[in-house]
Short mmCIF file of C-alpha atoms in Angstrom, two decimals:
data_model
loop_
_atom_site.label_atom_id
_atom_site.label_comp_id
_atom_site.label_asym_id
_atom_site.label_seq_id
_atom_site.Cartn_x
_atom_site.Cartn_y
_atom_site.Cartn_z
CA GLU A 279 -16.90 17.55 -0.17
CA ASN A 280 -16.36 21.10 -1.41
CA GLN A 281 -12.98 21.20 0.33
CA PHE A 282 -11.87 18.07 -1.50
CA LEU A 283 -13.05 19.48 -4.82
CA GLU A 284 -11.36 22.83 -4.23
CA ARG A 285 -8.12 21.08 -3.33
CA SER A 286 -8.43 18.91 -6.45
CA VAL A 287 -8.71 21.99 -8.64
CA GLN A 288 -5.64 23.53 -6.96
CA LEU A 289 -3.58 20.37 -7.35
CA GLU A 290 -4.55 19.87 -10.98
CA ALA A 291 -3.65 23.51 -11.76
CA ALA A 292 -0.25 22.94 -10.16
CA ARG A 293 0.13 19.71 -12.13
CA THR A 294 -0.50 21.57 -15.38
CA ALA A 295 2.33 23.94 -14.47
CA ARG A 296 4.67 21.20 -13.18
CA PRO A 297 3.70 17.86 -14.80
CA GLU A 298 7.00 16.16 -13.93
CA ASP A 299 7.08 17.16 -10.25
CA SER A 300 7.13 13.83 -8.41
CA ASP A 301 6.40 15.41 -5.01
CA LEU A 302 3.31 17.07 -6.46
CA LEU A 303 2.21 13.79 -8.07
CA ARG A 304 2.53 12.09 -4.67
CA GLN A 305 0.41 14.83 -3.11
CA ILE A 306 -2.25 14.36 -5.79
CA ALA A 307 -2.25 10.59 -5.27
CA SER A 308 -2.55 11.09 -1.51
CA HIS A 309 -5.42 13.49 -2.07
CA HIS A 310 -7.26 10.90 -4.20
CA GLU A 311 -6.71 8.28 -1.48
CA SER A 312 -7.95 10.61 1.25
CA TYR A 313 -11.03 11.47 -0.76
CA ALA A 314 -11.73 7.76 -1.37
CA ARG A 315 -11.50 7.08 2.38
CA SER A 316 -13.43 10.16 3.45
CA GLY A 317 -16.80 8.43 3.58
CA LEU A 318 -18.26 11.13 1.35
CA LEU A 319 -18.36 8.98 -1.79
CA ASP A 320 -20.39 6.00 -2.89
CA ALA A 321 -18.47 2.80 -3.59
CA ASP A 322 -18.08 3.44 -7.33
CA ARG A 323 -16.77 6.98 -6.91
CA ALA A 324 -14.42 5.86 -4.13
CA ALA A 325 -13.08 3.09 -6.40
CA ASN A 326 -12.49 5.67 -9.15
CA GLU A 327 -10.52 7.83 -6.72
CA ARG A 328 -8.45 4.78 -5.74
CA ARG A 329 -7.80 4.01 -9.42
CA SER A 330 -6.66 7.59 -9.99
CA ALA A 331 -4.26 7.35 -7.05
CA LEU A 332 -3.04 3.96 -8.24
CA ALA A 333 -2.36 5.27 -11.75
CA LEU A 334 -0.22 8.04 -10.28
CA HIS A 335 1.69 5.64 -8.01
CA ARG A 336 2.36 3.30 -10.94
CA MET A 337 3.52 6.21 -13.11
CA LEU A 338 5.88 7.32 -10.35
CA LEU A 339 7.22 3.78 -10.00
CA GLU A 340 7.98 3.67 -13.72
CA THR A 341 9.91 6.92 -13.59
CA SER A 342 11.61 6.69 -10.19
CA GLY A 343 12.38 3.02 -9.88
CA PRO A 344 11.56 0.72 -6.96
CA ASP A 345 10.55 2.87 -4.00
CA PRO A 346 9.26 0.75 -1.09
CA ASP A 347 6.75 3.39 0.01
CA LEU A 348 5.32 3.75 -3.50
CA ILE A 349 5.21 -0.03 -3.92
CA ALA A 350 3.39 -0.43 -0.62
CA ALA A 351 0.90 2.33 -1.52
CA ALA A 352 0.20 0.79 -4.94
CA ALA A 353 -0.22 -2.66 -3.39
CA ARG A 354 -2.56 -1.31 -0.73
CA LEU A 355 -4.71 0.32 -3.42
CA HIS A 356 -4.82 -2.89 -5.44
CA LEU A 357 -5.99 -4.69 -2.30
CA GLU A 358 -8.66 -2.08 -1.63
CA LEU A 359 -9.82 -2.57 -5.23
CA GLU A 360 -9.99 -6.33 -4.55
CA GLU A 361 -7.05 -7.10 -6.87
CA PRO A 362 -4.74 -9.26 -4.70
CA ALA A 363 -2.89 -10.82 -7.64
CA ALA A 364 -2.05 -7.34 -8.97
CA ALA A 365 -0.89 -6.38 -5.46
CA MET A 366 1.45 -9.38 -5.42
CA GLY A 367 2.78 -8.33 -8.81
CA VAL A 368 3.65 -4.89 -7.46
CA LEU A 369 5.17 -6.30 -4.25
CA THR A 370 7.41 -8.87 -5.97
CA PRO A 371 10.50 -6.60 -6.05
CA LEU A 372 10.40 -6.38 -2.24
CA LEU A 373 10.23 -10.10 -1.53
CA ASP A 374 13.99 -10.52 -1.38
CA LEU A 375 14.63 -7.50 0.83
CA HIS A 376 15.69 -8.31 4.39
CA PRO A 377 14.45 -6.66 6.41
CA LEU A 378 11.26 -5.99 4.54
CA PRO A 379 10.36 -2.27 4.61
CA ASP A 380 7.80 -1.58 7.34
CA ALA A 381 5.36 0.06 4.91
CA ALA A 382 5.15 -3.16 2.89
CA VAL A 383 4.52 -5.64 5.72
CA ALA A 384 0.73 -5.32 6.01
CA PRO A 385 -0.05 -5.23 2.27
CA LEU A 386 2.32 -8.12 1.65
CA ALA A 387 0.78 -10.25 4.39
CA GLN A 388 -2.72 -9.52 3.10
CA ALA A 389 -1.76 -10.23 -0.52
CA LEU A 390 -0.02 -13.48 0.41
CA TYR A 391 -3.07 -14.61 2.35
CA LEU A 392 -5.58 -13.63 -0.33
CA THR A 393 -3.57 -15.33 -3.09
CA GLY A 394 -3.17 -18.52 -1.04
CA ARG A 395 0.60 -18.30 -0.69
CA PHE A 396 0.57 -19.60 2.86
CA GLY A 397 4.16 -20.94 2.82
CA SER A 398 5.41 -17.46 1.96
CA LEU A 399 3.13 -16.00 4.62
CA ARG A 400 4.73 -18.33 7.18
CA ASP A 401 8.19 -17.22 5.98
CA LEU A 402 7.13 -13.60 6.42
CA GLY A 403 5.92 -14.41 9.95
CA GLU A 404 9.31 -15.93 10.76
CA GLN A 405 11.09 -12.85 9.43
CA LEU A 406 8.88 -10.52 11.45
CA LEU A 407 9.20 -12.63 14.60
CA ALA A 408 12.99 -12.49 14.29
CA ARG A 409 12.83 -8.67 13.97
CA LEU A 410 10.81 -8.11 17.14
CA GLY A 411 12.63 -6.61 20.06
CA LEU A 412 12.45 -7.88 23.60
CA GLY A 413 10.06 -5.13 24.64
CA GLU A 414 7.41 -5.97 22.06
CA ASP A 415 3.91 -6.85 23.13
CA GLU A 416 3.58 -10.61 23.70
CA SER A 417 0.24 -10.63 21.86
CA VAL A 418 2.10 -9.56 18.69
CA ARG A 419 4.52 -12.46 19.14
CA ASP A 420 1.63 -14.87 19.70
CA ALA A 421 -0.13 -13.68 16.54
CA LEU A 422 3.02 -14.15 14.47
CA ARG A 423 3.70 -17.57 15.97
CA LEU A 424 0.33 -18.74 14.63
CA TRP A 425 1.70 -18.38 11.10
CA CYS A 426 5.27 -19.54 11.67
CA ARG A 427 6.41 -23.03 10.71
CA HIS A 428 8.57 -23.63 13.77
CA HIS A 429 6.24 -22.18 16.38
CA ALA A 430 2.83 -23.54 15.35
#
């Protein structure tokens, strides 16, 4: 835990010196996420770390525009905070992208499922099934077929 705290102090000192540095803000957000997932914190403290990371991701999205990796990270954090509707709100700009960025696939599928948007989840399954190469594991194809309209 001391290592996380020491790194936090270093990152915050750097942030004071370079408050607009987007790479540094990403590092700080990643640090908060790592600390939340470390197993060192109780549930409330871990949630606070996730909220801190989420606030940084959302700030970066406002200043940098739609970045699929930032969107996926923010959505994942919303899901970890049990906020699937908020995750869907963040993911909305990616819904019309074909192909969907890889980083967004898992959070989008989870958010669609948790918000009851099963038709959209089936559409996502179809899109993913169409993207699979011939060498892909058949178990992956079978799992996707469970959710697809034309293969169920």
